[in-house]
């Protein structure tokens, strides 16, 4: 299922969402960046709070994502910006099996599920990419009511390293409904089957005890 991979610069904010000035500084520092998104925890995303998982006791309040159409980046500049904005920066690469369909200035009516994880024990870089991109992705799409899906292997981090960041968009009907989330309808048997299949597949990729999950409200900035 995995399509061509692209690079993405992801900024995580743990104390407060980014200010307007911080976002403007990103615009000026990366004029060649493509699409840019911001996601925040707010009253809208709180509808999906049942999905929150915080075993690491470290949960972002906001995320900015920038698509970068080049293979490398001036990392010292990124570290400086991360310090200035009180953020963590993660340089990533990965495919979008289901590209988000947001227009510039549009806010997604559902929620963005952000999962930051460490890989399953003993998984090499090559195995992580093979299993996650090519084997797990079709399972994730088939067992969830996902309408947008981006996979990001983390290549470099300004703070504590992560192995992967998952960005998934779900309709608002899935915010507080197990069946809507996993079965796209009121089918409990199908839901339970999907949960079982998805859990087994996920455990091949990530350490569930070192994986945080939070839902946010997503908006495309450019």
XYZ file of N, CA and C in Angstrom:
666
model
N 0.819 -1.197 0.000
C 0.000 0.000 0.000
C 0.856 1.250 0.000
N 2.051 1.203 0.590
C 2.844 2.414 0.757
C 3.149 3.073 -0.579
N 2.914 4.397 -0.647
C 3.203 5.157 -1.842
C 4.585 5.775 -1.711
N 4.951 6.638 -2.662
C 6.243 7.308 -2.601
C 6.353 8.097 -1.296
N 7.526 8.035 -0.687
C 7.716 8.720 0.580
C 8.100 10.172 0.357
N 7.724 11.020 1.315
C 8.054 12.432 1.292
C 8.587 12.827 2.664
N 9.313 13.944 2.699
C 9.846 14.419 3.969
C 8.867 15.394 4.620
N 8.855 15.346 5.931
C 7.969 16.225 6.705
C 8.697 16.649 7.972
N 8.590 17.929 8.287
C 9.141 18.485 9.518
C 7.988 18.685 10.489
N 8.041 17.982 11.612
C 6.958 18.005 12.591
C 7.439 18.678 13.871
N 6.660 19.665 14.317
C 6.941 20.401 15.542
C 5.891 20.028 16.581
N 6.324 19.611 17.767
C 5.415 19.258 18.850
C 5.544 20.281 19.974
N 4.392 20.720 20.488
C 4.339 21.729 21.541
C 3.682 21.113 22.776
N 4.373 21.171 23.909
C 3.900 20.499 25.114
C 3.391 21.459 26.186
N 3.828 22.697 26.173
C 3.421 23.652 27.206
C 2.289 24.558 26.755
N 2.317 24.961 25.503
C 1.289 25.849 24.952
C 1.330 25.754 23.435
N 0.203 26.004 22.770
C 0.204 26.019 21.298
C 1.116 27.122 20.779
N 1.575 27.019 19.541
C 2.462 28.046 18.999
C 1.743 29.384 18.831
N 2.480 30.450 19.046
C 1.926 31.784 18.852
C 1.865 32.110 17.367
N 1.130 33.163 17.032
C 1.066 33.628 15.642
C 2.466 33.992 15.162
N 3.254 34.621 16.033
C 4.620 35.011 15.670
C 5.474 33.786 15.363
N 5.293 32.714 16.123
C 6.063 31.494 15.876
C 5.713 30.891 14.525
N 4.450 30.866 14.210
C 4.021 30.316 12.925
C 4.550 31.172 11.775
N 4.509 32.486 11.948
C 5.042 33.374 10.918
C 6.540 33.168 10.726
N 7.257 32.884 11.829
C 8.694 32.640 11.709
C 8.972 31.381 10.910
N 8.112 30.372 11.038
C 8.278 29.151 10.256
C 8.047 29.435 8.772
N 7.057 30.262 8.476
C 6.813 30.659 7.087
C 8.067 31.280 6.475
N 8.700 32.169 7.224
C 9.854 32.892 6.678
C 11.108 32.028 6.624
N 11.269 31.116 7.588
C 12.452 30.262 7.625
C 12.418 29.174 6.562
N 11.229 28.752 6.147
C 11.092 27.662 5.168
C 10.172 28.108 4.036
N 10.615 29.082 3.238
C 9.763 29.604 2.160
C 9.481 28.578 1.064
N 10.321 27.534 0.974
C 10.128 26.537 -0.069
C 9.284 25.357 0.397
N 8.776 25.418 1.634
C 7.955 24.318 2.141
C 6.646 24.246 1.379
N 6.100 23.037 1.313
C 4.821 22.843 0.658
C 3.671 23.053 1.623
N 2.795 22.067 1.721
C 1.636 22.176 2.604
C 2.087 22.308 4.059
N 1.297 23.066 4.833
C 1.600 23.302 6.243
C 0.304 23.188 7.036
N 0.353 22.454 8.134
C -0.835 22.189 8.932
C -0.567 22.509 10.394
N -1.625 22.898 11.114
C -1.537 23.040 12.555
C -2.685 22.264 13.178
N -2.397 21.569 14.265
C -3.418 20.836 15.005
C -3.302 21.216 16.471
N -4.448 21.405 17.119
C -4.482 21.816 18.522
C -5.484 20.981 19.293
N -5.197 20.812 20.576
C -6.205 20.275 21.486
C -7.150 21.421 21.847
N -8.448 21.230 21.616
C -9.416 22.276 21.917
C -10.752 21.634 22.267
N -11.773 22.462 22.382
C -13.086 21.949 22.777
C -13.624 20.951 21.753
N -13.355 21.208 20.485
C -13.816 20.290 19.438
C -13.157 18.926 19.574
N -11.830 18.901 19.726
C -11.112 17.619 19.786
C -11.383 16.867 21.083
N -11.833 17.563 22.118
C -12.148 16.897 23.389
C -13.277 15.878 23.235
N -14.029 15.991 22.158
C -15.069 14.993 21.907
C -14.477 13.602 21.748
N -13.189 13.534 21.378
C -12.518 12.245 21.158
C -11.561 11.901 22.296
N -11.793 12.454 23.479
C -10.848 12.231 24.579
C -10.810 10.775 25.056
N -11.811 9.981 24.712
C -11.803 8.570 25.109
C -10.637 7.802 24.491
N -10.052 8.343 23.407
C -8.964 7.653 22.723
C -7.578 8.033 23.255
N -7.526 8.960 24.203
C -6.233 9.416 24.719
C -5.503 8.289 25.454
N -4.230 8.123 25.128
C -3.348 7.181 25.839
C -2.067 7.926 26.179
N -1.668 7.857 27.458
C -0.500 8.624 27.871
C 0.406 7.810 28.797
N 0.884 6.652 28.347
C 1.752 5.839 29.223
C 3.104 6.479 29.484
N 3.523 7.393 28.615
C 4.833 8.042 28.782
C 4.752 9.304 29.640
N 3.532 9.716 29.987
C 3.314 10.952 30.751
C 3.914 12.157 30.039
N 3.806 12.161 28.734
C 4.299 13.261 27.913
C 3.377 13.389 26.711
N 2.545 14.433 26.747
C 1.508 14.542 25.739
C 1.541 15.916 25.072
N 1.674 15.982 23.757
C 1.665 17.282 23.088
C 0.288 17.927 23.120
N 0.288 19.260 23.166
C -0.944 20.037 23.112
C -1.225 20.550 21.705
N -0.179 20.571 20.887
C -0.334 21.059 19.516
C 0.763 20.471 18.647
N 0.509 20.477 17.343
C 1.468 19.972 16.370
C 1.414 20.825 15.103
N 2.583 21.181 14.585
C 2.681 21.838 13.282
C 3.441 20.894 12.359
N 2.937 20.678 11.160
C 3.575 19.797 10.178
C 3.819 20.560 8.895
N 5.034 20.403 8.351
C 5.416 21.086 7.120
C 5.973 20.064 6.145
N 5.410 20.002 4.953
C 5.936 19.127 3.914
C 7.125 19.815 3.243
N 8.256 19.107 3.197
C 9.496 19.665 2.657
C 9.909 18.846 1.439
N 10.057 19.498 0.295
C 10.370 18.779 -0.940
C 11.873 18.724 -1.194
N 12.616 18.313 -0.196
C 14.047 18.053 -0.355
C 14.450 16.995 0.661
N 15.615 16.399 0.446
C 16.018 15.249 1.239
C 16.752 15.600 2.527
N 17.174 16.847 2.670
C 17.916 17.228 3.868
C 17.516 18.629 4.276
N 17.960 19.021 5.472
C 17.552 20.295 6.032
C 18.674 20.810 6.919
N 18.759 22.119 7.074
C 19.773 22.718 7.933
C 19.372 22.496 9.388
N 19.974 21.458 9.976
C 19.476 20.993 11.267
C 19.758 21.971 12.404
N 20.866 22.682 12.363
C 21.154 23.640 13.422
C 20.118 24.764 13.447
N 19.619 25.155 12.291
C 18.558 26.152 12.244
C 17.274 25.605 12.866
N 17.010 24.330 12.621
C 15.824 23.707 13.200
C 15.933 23.672 14.720
N 17.099 23.301 15.233
C 17.302 23.255 16.682
C 17.120 24.643 17.299
N 17.635 25.656 16.639
C 17.482 27.031 17.140
C 16.017 27.429 17.185
N 15.282 27.135 16.125
C 13.865 27.468 16.098
C 13.084 26.709 17.167
N 13.425 25.436 17.358
C 12.745 24.639 18.374
C 12.933 25.262 19.755
N 14.152 25.720 20.047
C 14.416 26.370 21.325
C 13.646 27.677 21.444
N 13.610 28.455 20.377
C 12.907 29.734 20.390
C 11.407 29.555 20.617
N 10.856 28.492 20.063
C 9.410 28.273 20.149
C 9.014 27.381 21.313
N 9.997 26.885 22.069
C 9.728 25.928 23.144
C 8.989 24.703 22.594
N 9.579 24.153 21.538
C 8.967 23.021 20.847
C 9.995 21.921 20.641
N 9.512 20.751 20.255
C 10.365 19.667 19.791
C 10.215 19.563 18.284
N 11.325 19.308 17.600
C 11.301 19.165 16.143
C 11.697 17.747 15.758
N 10.991 17.203 14.778
C 11.269 15.852 14.295
C 11.279 15.869 12.770
N 12.406 15.483 12.198
C 12.589 15.400 10.746
C 12.218 13.992 10.322
N 11.222 13.884 9.446
C 10.609 12.597 9.163
C 10.537 12.313 7.665
N 10.295 11.053 7.370
C 10.078 10.612 6.000
C 9.017 9.524 6.003
N 8.091 9.598 5.043
C 7.079 8.552 4.985
C 6.029 8.816 3.932
N 5.163 7.836 3.714
C 4.110 7.949 2.698
C 2.788 8.422 3.302
N 1.873 8.765 2.431
C 0.491 9.085 2.818
C -0.440 8.126 2.083
N -0.711 6.958 2.663
C -1.618 6.019 1.994
C -2.992 6.614 1.704
N -3.468 7.514 2.594
C -4.702 8.253 2.330
C -4.373 9.730 2.524
N -4.057 10.455 1.456
C -3.671 11.862 1.599
C -4.818 12.693 2.161
N -4.527 13.613 3.072
C -5.586 14.500 3.577
C -6.111 15.389 2.457
N -7.411 15.619 2.473
C -8.046 16.358 1.381
C -8.419 17.781 1.796
N -7.640 18.387 2.688
C -7.953 19.732 3.160
C -7.447 20.787 2.186
N -8.247 21.809 1.980
C -7.844 22.964 1.198
C -7.185 23.983 2.124
N -6.428 24.913 1.559
C -5.779 25.956 2.359
C -6.842 26.764 3.097
N -6.636 26.916 4.413
C -7.573 27.654 5.253
C -8.707 26.818 5.812
N -8.803 25.553 5.416
C -9.906 24.696 5.841
C -9.553 23.954 7.130
N -10.546 23.808 8.007
C -10.412 23.021 9.229
C -11.135 21.695 9.045
N -10.476 20.596 9.395
C -11.082 19.280 9.236
C -12.246 19.138 10.219
N -13.425 18.690 9.780
C -14.587 18.618 10.670
C -14.538 17.487 11.685
N -13.664 16.502 11.460
C -13.485 15.432 12.435
C -12.305 15.726 13.335
N -11.509 14.713 13.641
C -10.345 14.909 14.497
C -9.108 14.242 13.899
N -7.956 14.781 14.276
C -6.670 14.198 13.915
C -6.170 13.369 15.089
N -5.920 12.091 14.866
C -5.306 11.254 15.885
C -3.802 11.251 15.662
N -3.078 11.758 16.663
C -1.624 11.818 16.613
C -1.066 10.759 17.551
N -0.264 9.862 17.000
C 0.378 8.803 17.798
C 1.886 8.931 17.669
N 2.566 9.134 18.790
C 4.030 9.209 18.834
C 4.537 7.939 19.499
N 5.400 7.191 18.817
C 5.740 5.880 19.350
C 7.220 5.544 19.241
N 7.613 4.569 20.066
C 8.894 3.892 19.929
C 8.622 2.525 19.327
N 9.557 2.043 18.529
C 9.357 0.790 17.791
C 9.304 -0.428 18.708
N 8.762 -1.506 18.200
C 8.767 -2.774 18.915
C 10.208 -3.228 19.137
N 10.434 -3.871 20.252
C 11.793 -4.269 20.639
C 12.435 -5.158 19.576
N 13.679 -4.833 19.233
C 14.455 -5.647 18.312
C 14.216 -5.368 16.849
N 13.371 -4.385 16.531
C 13.037 -4.100 15.138
C 14.108 -3.200 14.521
N 14.711 -3.650 13.437
C 15.722 -2.847 12.745
C 15.056 -1.729 11.954
N 15.860 -0.776 11.483
C 15.321 0.300 10.648
C 14.632 -0.268 9.413
N 15.290 -1.220 8.785
C 14.740 -1.807 7.558
C 13.436 -2.549 7.834
N 13.413 -3.304 8.940
C 12.208 -4.065 9.277
C 11.063 -3.136 9.662
N 11.382 -2.055 10.383
C 10.347 -1.088 10.754
C 9.664 -0.531 9.514
N 10.452 -0.115 8.540
C 9.880 0.447 7.323
C 9.078 -0.601 6.546
N 9.622 -1.788 6.407
C 8.940 -2.834 5.649
C 7.602 -3.200 6.287
N 7.630 -3.459 7.588
C 6.407 -3.913 8.257
C 5.386 -2.788 8.343
N 5.841 -1.585 8.744
C 4.900 -0.486 8.948
C 4.320 0.024 7.630
N 5.195 0.318 6.681
C 4.734 0.901 5.424
C 3.980 -0.093 4.554
N 4.457 -1.323 4.463
C 3.949 -2.254 3.462
C 3.005 -3.319 4.014
N 3.167 -3.695 5.286
C 2.350 -4.774 5.838
C 1.267 -4.268 6.788
N 1.619 -3.310 7.643
C 0.648 -2.818 8.617
C -0.333 -1.822 8.010
N 0.122 -0.971 7.110
C -0.737 0.087 6.562
C -2.053 -0.445 5.995
N -2.047 -1.510 5.169
C -3.333 -2.010 4.663
C -4.256 -2.496 5.775
N -3.662 -3.040 6.848
C -4.466 -3.502 7.986
C -5.102 -2.316 8.702
N -4.308 -1.267 8.930
C -4.820 -0.082 9.617
C -5.978 0.539 8.845
N -5.833 0.631 7.540
C -6.879 1.235 6.711
C -8.135 0.358 6.681
N -7.953 -0.957 6.643
C -9.088 -1.874 6.530
C -9.865 -2.024 7.831
N -9.226 -1.761 8.969
C -9.869 -2.018 10.260
C -10.326 -0.764 10.990
N -10.091 0.411 10.401
C -10.504 1.652 11.034
C -11.248 2.528 10.024
N -12.053 3.436 10.537
C -12.790 4.372 9.686
C -11.910 5.591 9.401
N -10.753 5.324 8.823
C -9.751 6.356 8.573
C -10.033 7.063 7.250
N -10.014 8.412 7.286
C -10.236 9.179 6.058
C -8.993 9.980 5.663
N -7.934 9.874 6.461
C -6.651 10.484 6.154
C -5.577 9.760 6.931
N -4.444 9.446 6.274
C -3.443 8.604 6.942
C -2.057 8.979 6.439
N -1.201 9.425 7.368
C 0.185 9.773 7.058
C 1.107 9.037 8.021
N 2.151 8.381 7.485
C 3.145 7.671 8.295
C 4.462 8.434 8.248
N 5.089 8.617 9.400
C 6.338 9.370 9.489
C 7.382 8.601 10.296
N 8.376 8.047 9.625
C 9.530 7.512 10.335
C 10.417 8.690 10.726
N 10.795 8.758 11.988
C 11.601 9.876 12.480
C 13.070 9.620 12.169
N 13.678 10.536 11.441
C 15.082 10.426 11.057
C 16.004 11.168 12.020
N 15.489 12.260 12.615
C 16.303 13.094 13.488
C 15.378 13.869 14.421
N 15.781 14.036 15.683
C 14.953 14.734 16.661
C 15.785 15.745 17.439
N 15.156 16.854 17.802
C 15.844 17.873 18.591
C 15.858 17.527 20.073
N 14.966 16.643 20.507
C 14.863 16.282 21.912
C 14.871 14.754 22.024
N 14.061 14.210 22.916
C 14.001 12.757 23.068
C 13.573 12.134 21.747
N 14.342 11.186 21.246
C 14.012 10.627 19.932
C 12.751 9.766 19.958
N 12.014 9.829 18.880
C 10.899 8.937 18.623
C 11.268 8.088 17.414
N 10.574 6.988 17.236
C 10.786 6.176 16.038
C 9.743 6.459 14.970
N 8.559 6.846 15.384
C 7.517 7.100 14.405
C 6.443 8.033 14.925
N 5.813 8.741 14.008
C 4.673 9.604 14.304
C 3.585 9.284 13.283
N 2.422 8.910 13.787
C 1.289 8.571 12.928
C 0.278 9.715 12.983
N -0.197 10.123 11.818
C -1.237 11.145 11.731
C -2.424 10.548 10.979
N -3.545 10.400 11.681
C -4.733 9.799 11.078
C -5.940 10.706 11.294
N -6.723 10.910 10.257
C -7.937 11.704 10.336
C -9.154 10.788 10.428
N -10.045 11.112 11.374
C -11.266 10.331 11.569
C -12.479 11.249 11.539
N -13.619 10.766 11.031
C -14.839 11.575 11.057
C -15.296 11.809 12.493
N -16.053 12.861 12.710
C -16.463 13.212 14.068
C -17.357 12.133 14.674
N -18.012 11.326 13.840
C -18.839 10.238 14.366
C -18.013 9.203 15.120
N -16.702 9.129 14.818
C -15.822 8.168 15.488
C -15.235 8.713 16.778
N -15.544 9.970 17.110
C -14.923 10.603 18.272
C -15.273 9.898 19.574
N -16.508 9.436 19.698
C -16.931 8.821 20.957
C -17.679 7.514 20.733
N -17.361 6.842 19.638
C -18.047 5.598 19.310
C -17.048 4.538 18.870
N -16.985 3.440 19.600
C -16.100 2.339 19.227
C -16.485 1.744 17.878
N -17.782 1.553 17.681
C -18.203 0.927 16.425
C -17.966 1.853 15.243
N -18.204 3.146 15.413
C -17.952 4.075 14.312
C -16.470 4.170 14.001
N -15.628 4.062 15.024
C -14.177 4.160 14.846
C -13.629 2.932 14.122
N -14.050 1.769 14.552
C -13.460 0.536 14.022
C -14.291 -0.162 12.951
N -15.568 0.153 12.845
C -16.411 -0.603 11.925
C -17.233 0.268 10.990
N -17.147 1.580 11.163
C -17.904 2.499 10.306
C -19.383 2.150 10.317
N -19.923 1.961 11.512
C -21.340 1.629 11.632
C -21.614 0.966 12.964
N -22.810 0.445 13.148
C -23.218 -0.146 14.421
C -23.124 -1.664 14.341
N -21.888 -2.164 14.218
C -21.665 -3.605 14.065
C -20.613 -4.039 15.084
N -21.074 -4.488 16.236
C -20.165 -4.819 17.339
C -19.273 -6.010 17.003
N -19.791 -7.005 16.326
C -18.989 -8.177 15.968
C -17.843 -7.777 15.037
N -18.142 -6.947 14.068
C -17.122 -6.460 13.147
C -16.101 -5.607 13.891
N -16.569 -4.788 14.824
C -15.680 -3.952 15.621
C -14.674 -4.795 16.401
N -15.151 -5.810 17.091
C -14.271 -6.652 17.907
C -13.246 -7.385 17.040
N -13.683 -7.850 15.883
C -12.759 -8.523 14.969
C -11.685 -7.558 14.491
N -12.080 -6.332 14.167
C -11.126 -5.338 13.703
C -10.135 -4.954 14.791
N -10.612 -4.803 16.022
C -9.712 -4.465 17.129
C -8.662 -5.550 17.312
N -9.074 -6.797 17.239
C -8.146 -7.914 17.419
C -7.075 -7.938 16.332
N -7.496 -7.774 15.082
C -6.553 -7.792 13.966
C -5.607 -6.601 14.035
N -6.154 -5.418 14.324
C -5.340 -4.207 14.369
C -4.325 -4.256 15.510
N -4.736 -4.747 16.671
C -3.821 -4.826 17.818
C -2.645 -5.736 17.518
N -2.908 -6.896 16.952
C -1.834 -7.828 16.619
C -0.874 -7.229 15.602
N -1.413 -6.534 14.618
C -0.560 -5.913 13.607
C 0.242 -4.765 14.200
N -0.392 -3.954 15.051
C 0.290 -2.812 15.667
C 1.445 -3.262 16.538
N 1.287 -4.352 17.250
C 2.336 -4.842 18.141
C 3.580 -5.281 17.383
N 3.455 -5.546 16.101
C 4.626 -5.864 15.282
C 5.463 -4.621 14.993
N 4.834 -3.444 15.093
C 5.484 -2.190 14.723
C 5.945 -1.406 15.930
N 5.077 -1.251 16.923
C 5.362 -0.316 18.011
C 5.223 -0.959 19.382
N 5.874 -0.301 20.351
C 5.775 -0.683 21.756
C 4.583 0.061 22.341
N 3.505 -0.647 22.639
C 2.283 -0.005 23.102
C 2.477 0.728 24.419
N 3.466 0.310 25.221
C 3.714 0.969 26.497
C 4.562 2.220 26.344
N 5.024 2.491 25.140
C 5.802 3.699 24.888
C 5.219 4.450 23.688
N 3.883 4.466 23.647
C 3.184 5.103 22.533
C 2.064 5.979 23.077
N 2.119 7.270 22.787
C 1.076 8.193 23.233
C 0.098 8.450 22.094
N -1.157 8.684 22.463
C -2.205 8.960 21.485
C -3.023 10.150 21.978
N -3.237 11.131 21.101
C -4.057 12.284 21.437
C -4.803 12.722 20.175
N -6.025 13.217 20.361
C -6.802 13.747 19.242
C -6.772 15.266 19.274
N -6.667 15.863 18.089
C -6.574 17.306 17.933
C -7.481 17.772 16.790
N -7.648 19.074 16.725
C -8.383 19.687 15.611
C -7.374 20.182 14.593
N -7.506 19.714 13.350
C -6.531 19.971 12.289
C -6.992 21.092 11.349
N -6.059 21.990 11.015
C -6.326 23.074 10.075
C -5.151 23.199 9.116
N -5.444 23.351 7.843
C -4.383 23.574 6.861
C -4.088 25.071 6.749
N -2.817 25.433 6.921
C -2.420 26.832 6.869
C -2.017 27.270 5.468
N -1.373 26.355 4.728
C -0.984 26.701 3.357
C -0.769 25.437 2.557
